[in-house]
Coordinates of C-alpha atoms in Angstrom, one line a residue:
Chain L
A14 CA -23.6 -35.0 -8.1
Q15 CA -23.2 -31.6 -6.9
S16 CA -20.6 -28.8 -6.8
V17 CA -20.1 -25.1 -6.0
T18 CA -17.7 -22.6 -8.1
Q19 CA -16.5 -20.0 -6.5
L20 CA -15.4 -17.4 -9.5
D21 CA -13.0 -15.1 -7.7
S22 CA -10.1 -17.0 -5.1
H23 CA -9.4 -13.2 -3.8
V24 CA -11.6 -9.9 -3.8
S25 CA -9.8 -6.6 -2.9
V26 CA -12.3 -3.5 -1.5
S27 CA -11.9 -0.5 0.3
E28 CA -14.0 0.2 3.5
G29 CA -17.4 1.8 2.8
T30 CA -17.7 -0.4 -1.3
P31 CA -19.6 -2.3 -1.9
V32 CA -18.4 -6.4 -2.0
L33 CA -19.6 -8.8 -4.1
L34 CA -18.7 -12.3 -4.1
R35 CA -19.7 -14.5 -6.8
C36 CA -21.0 -18.4 -6.9
N37 CA -22.3 -21.0 -9.3
Y38 CA -23.1 -24.0 -8.5
S39 CA -24.4 -27.8 -9.9
S40 CA -27.2 -29.6 -8.8
S41 CA -29.4 -32.5 -10.0
Y42 CA -32.0 -31.9 -7.4
S43 CA -33.6 -28.5 -5.2
P44 CA -29.9 -27.4 -3.5
S45 CA -30.0 -26.1 0.4
L46 CA -27.1 -23.6 -0.2
F47 CA -24.8 -21.1 2.5
W48 CA -22.8 -18.4 2.8
Y49 CA -20.2 -19.2 5.3
V50 CA -17.3 -16.6 6.6
Q51 CA -14.2 -17.7 8.2
H52 CA -12.2 -15.8 10.1
P53 CA -8.7 -16.1 10.4
N54 CA -8.2 -19.2 13.6
K55 CA -11.6 -19.4 14.0
G56 CA -14.2 -21.4 13.2
L57 CA -16.7 -21.1 10.1
Q58 CA -19.4 -19.1 11.3
L59 CA -23.1 -19.3 9.2
L60 CA -23.8 -16.3 7.1
L61 CA -26.8 -16.4 5.6
K62 CA -29.1 -20.0 4.1
Y63 CA -31.4 -20.5 1.3
T64 CA -34.0 -23.6 1.3
S65 CA -36.2 -22.8 -0.7
A66 CA -38.9 -20.3 0.6
A67 CA -37.8 -16.5 -0.6
T68 CA -35.4 -16.3 -3.3
L69 CA -33.3 -13.2 -1.4
V70 CA -32.2 -14.1 2.0
K71 CA -30.6 -11.5 4.2
G72 CA -28.0 -12.8 6.7
I73 CA -26.0 -11.6 9.7
N74 CA -23.6 -8.3 9.3
G75 CA -25.7 -7.1 6.5
F76 CA -25.1 -9.5 4.1
E77 CA -27.8 -11.2 1.6
A78 CA -27.5 -13.6 -1.3
E79 CA -29.7 -13.7 -4.4
F80 CA -30.3 -17.2 -5.0
K81 CA -31.1 -17.3 -9.5
K82 CA -32.2 -21.1 -10.5
S83 CA -32.2 -19.6 -14.1
E84 CA -28.5 -18.7 -13.7
T85 CA -27.6 -21.4 -10.9
S86 CA -26.0 -18.7 -9.0
F87 CA -26.4 -18.1 -5.4
H88 CA -23.9 -14.5 -5.1
L89 CA -23.3 -13.2 -2.0
T90 CA -23.3 -9.3 -1.4
K91 CA -23.2 -6.1 1.2
P92 CA -23.8 -2.6 0.4
S93 CA -20.7 -1.1 2.7
A94 CA -18.0 -3.3 3.6
H95 CA -16.3 -2.8 7.1
M96 CA -13.0 -3.7 7.8
S97 CA -14.0 -6.7 9.8
D98 CA -15.5 -8.1 6.9
A99 CA -11.9 -9.1 5.7
A100 CA -11.8 -12.7 5.7
E101 CA -12.6 -16.3 4.1
Y102 CA -16.0 -16.7 2.6
F103 CA -17.4 -19.8 1.4
C104 CA -20.6 -21.0 -0.6
V105 CA -22.0 -24.0 0.3
V106 CA -24.7 -26.6 -1.5
S107 CA -26.3 -29.4 0.9
G108 CA -27.7 -32.3 0.3
P109 CA -29.2 -34.4 -1.7
A110 CA -32.1 -34.7 1.0
K111 CA -32.2 -38.1 0.7
A112 CA -28.0 -39.0 1.1
A113 CA -27.6 -39.1 5.2
G114 CA -27.7 -36.2 6.8
N115 CA -26.9 -32.8 5.1
K116 CA -23.9 -33.5 4.2
L117 CA -22.3 -29.8 2.9
T118 CA -19.9 -29.2 -0.4
F119 CA -17.8 -26.0 -0.2
G120 CA -17.1 -24.1 -2.8
G121 CA -12.8 -23.3 -2.6
G122 CA -13.1 -20.7 -0.6
T123 CA -12.7 -16.3 -1.8
R124 CA -10.7 -14.1 0.5
V125 CA -11.6 -10.8 1.6
L126 CA -9.2 -8.0 1.7
V127 CA -10.9 -4.9 3.1
K128 CA -8.5 -1.4 2.3
P129 CA -8.9 1.4 4.8
Chain Q
G13 CA -25.0 -23.5 25.7
A14 CA -21.8 -23.9 24.8
G15 CA -20.0 -24.3 20.9
V16 CA -18.5 -27.5 19.0
S17 CA -15.4 -27.7 21.3
Q18 CA -12.2 -29.3 19.8
S19 CA -8.9 -30.7 21.1
P20 CA -6.2 -30.0 20.9
R21 CA -5.8 -26.4 19.1
Y22 CA -2.7 -27.7 17.2
K23 CA -1.0 -31.1 17.0
V24 CA 2.2 -31.4 15.5
A25 CA 3.3 -35.4 14.3
K26 CA 6.3 -37.4 13.4
R27 CA 5.5 -39.4 10.4
G28 CA 4.5 -42.5 11.1
Q29 CA 3.1 -41.5 14.4
D30 CA -0.4 -41.9 15.4
V31 CA -3.0 -38.9 16.3
A32 CA -6.2 -38.9 17.7
L33 CA -8.5 -35.8 17.7
R34 CA -11.7 -34.8 20.0
C35 CA -15.1 -33.3 19.1
D36 CA -17.5 -32.3 21.7
P37 CA -20.4 -31.5 20.2
I38 CA -23.7 -29.1 21.1
S39 CA -25.3 -30.7 23.5
G40 CA -28.3 -33.2 21.8
H41 CA -27.0 -32.1 18.5
V42 CA -27.7 -36.0 16.7
S43 CA -25.7 -35.4 13.7
L44 CA -21.8 -34.9 13.7
F45 CA -19.1 -34.1 10.8
W46 CA -15.5 -34.5 10.0
Y47 CA -13.9 -31.7 7.7
Q48 CA -10.5 -32.1 6.3
Q49 CA -9.3 -28.3 5.5
A50 CA -6.0 -28.5 3.5
L51 CA -4.2 -25.1 3.2
G52 CA -5.5 -22.6 0.6
Q53 CA -8.7 -24.7 0.2
G54 CA -12.3 -25.3 1.4
P55 CA -13.6 -28.1 3.7
E56 CA -13.8 -31.1 2.2
F57 CA -16.4 -34.3 4.1
L58 CA -15.0 -36.7 6.1
T59 CA -17.1 -38.9 7.2
Y60 CA -20.9 -38.5 8.8
F61 CA -22.5 -39.7 11.9
Q62 CA -26.5 -39.6 13.5
N63 CA -26.0 -40.3 16.9
E64 CA -23.6 -43.0 17.2
A65 CA -24.1 -44.6 13.7
Q66 CA -21.9 -43.8 11.2
L67 CA -23.8 -43.6 8.2
D68 CA -21.3 -42.0 5.9
K69 CA -17.8 -42.6 5.4
S70 CA -17.5 -41.9 1.7
G71 CA -14.9 -39.2 2.2
L72 CA -12.4 -40.5 4.3
P73 CA -8.7 -40.6 2.3
S74 CA -7.8 -44.3 3.6
D75 CA -7.9 -46.8 5.3
R76 CA -5.1 -45.4 7.9
F77 CA -8.5 -42.6 8.5
F78 CA -11.3 -43.6 11.2
A79 CA -13.9 -42.2 13.4
E80 CA -15.8 -42.8 16.2
R81 CA -18.7 -41.8 17.9
P82 CA -19.1 -44.9 20.4
E83 CA -22.1 -43.1 22.3
G84 CA -23.7 -40.2 20.5
S85 CA -21.7 -37.5 21.6
V86 CA -18.1 -37.3 22.2
S87 CA -16.5 -38.7 18.7
T88 CA -12.6 -39.0 18.0
L89 CA -10.5 -39.1 14.8
K90 CA -8.0 -41.1 14.7
I91 CA -5.1 -41.2 12.1
Q92 CA -2.9 -44.2 11.7
R93 CA 0.8 -43.8 10.6
T94 CA 0.5 -40.0 9.4
Q95 CA 1.7 -39.0 6.6
Q96 CA 2.8 -35.3 5.5
E97 CA -0.1 -35.4 3.1
D98 CA -2.3 -35.7 6.6
S99 CA -1.8 -32.1 7.9
A100 CA -4.3 -29.8 7.7
V101 CA -6.7 -28.7 9.6
Y102 CA -9.8 -31.0 10.7
L103 CA -12.9 -29.7 11.3
C104 CA -15.8 -31.2 13.4
A105 CA -19.6 -30.1 13.1
S106 CA -22.9 -30.7 14.3
S107 CA -26.4 -30.0 13.6
S108 CA -29.7 -30.6 15.3
R109 CA -31.3 -32.9 12.8
G110 CA -29.6 -34.2 10.0
S111 CA -32.1 -33.0 7.4
Q112 CA -31.2 -31.2 4.1
G113 CA -31.2 -27.1 4.8
S114 CA -30.1 -27.6 8.4
P115 CA -27.3 -25.0 9.3
L116 CA -23.9 -26.9 11.4
H117 CA -22.2 -25.1 13.4
F118 CA -18.3 -25.8 13.4
G119 CA -15.6 -25.8 15.9
N120 CA -12.0 -24.3 15.6
G121 CA -10.6 -27.2 14.2
T122 CA -7.6 -29.1 14.9
R123 CA -4.4 -28.2 12.9
L124 CA -2.1 -31.0 12.2
T125 CA 1.1 -30.6 11.1
V126 CA 3.3 -33.9 10.2
T127 CA 6.8 -33.1 10.1

C-alpha cells in the first residue's frame, strides 16, 4: 500500500520570499513521485516528477523538489514566491508498477497564499 | 493538440436522478483514469481503462457508479440515483502509456452538485 502525507494544509508567504511545501510518502517499493498544482477552477498541472534518476528534480515555474529516501520525503521548494503561485499543491505517488496503469495516490493538498 | 476535455463543466442534479459525465482524452492516449475530488480534499482514484478494457474499478464507491470506454477513446462516467454525498468534482486524466512514472494529463473536471 502507498500513502502520501502533506504536513501543512495551508502555507502563507510574502511575495519574493521562499516557499516550502512538505510531503512524506509511504511505499513498499521504489515509487515515482510527482507534484501537481491546481489553480481555482482549473485542471491539475504537472509541476515536476521524480522517477529514480537525479534526486533533485527541477520543474516548471522555478519549482524544485528533493527526493530523500532515508526520510521518505519529497519536499517542494521555490526560492522566491510570485503572486501567480497562489494555488493548491498536491504531492502524489504512483504505482506500483505491477498494478494496472500508473494509478496515482494524492496527498490532501496544501493551499498556498501569497501576500503582496 | 488539444488537452483532455470534459463535459459538462457543471452539473446540478436532483437527488435520485441519473447523470452522465463525458471525457475526451488526448488523441492516442492509451490510459484513461477517473478521479473524484471532494471539496477541500485531494483527488481519489475511481477507475482505470487501458484502451477499452477497464482494468481497475476498485475505487468506485458503489454499484451506482459505472464507467465505460467502448471504443478506447471517449469515456463516460455514469452515476445512477445520485445522492448528496456524490457532490464533488469528477476529474478525467489520460496518459500515453500505462507505466509507472508516466505523467497524467488532467481535464478541468465536471463539478457535480446534488440537491
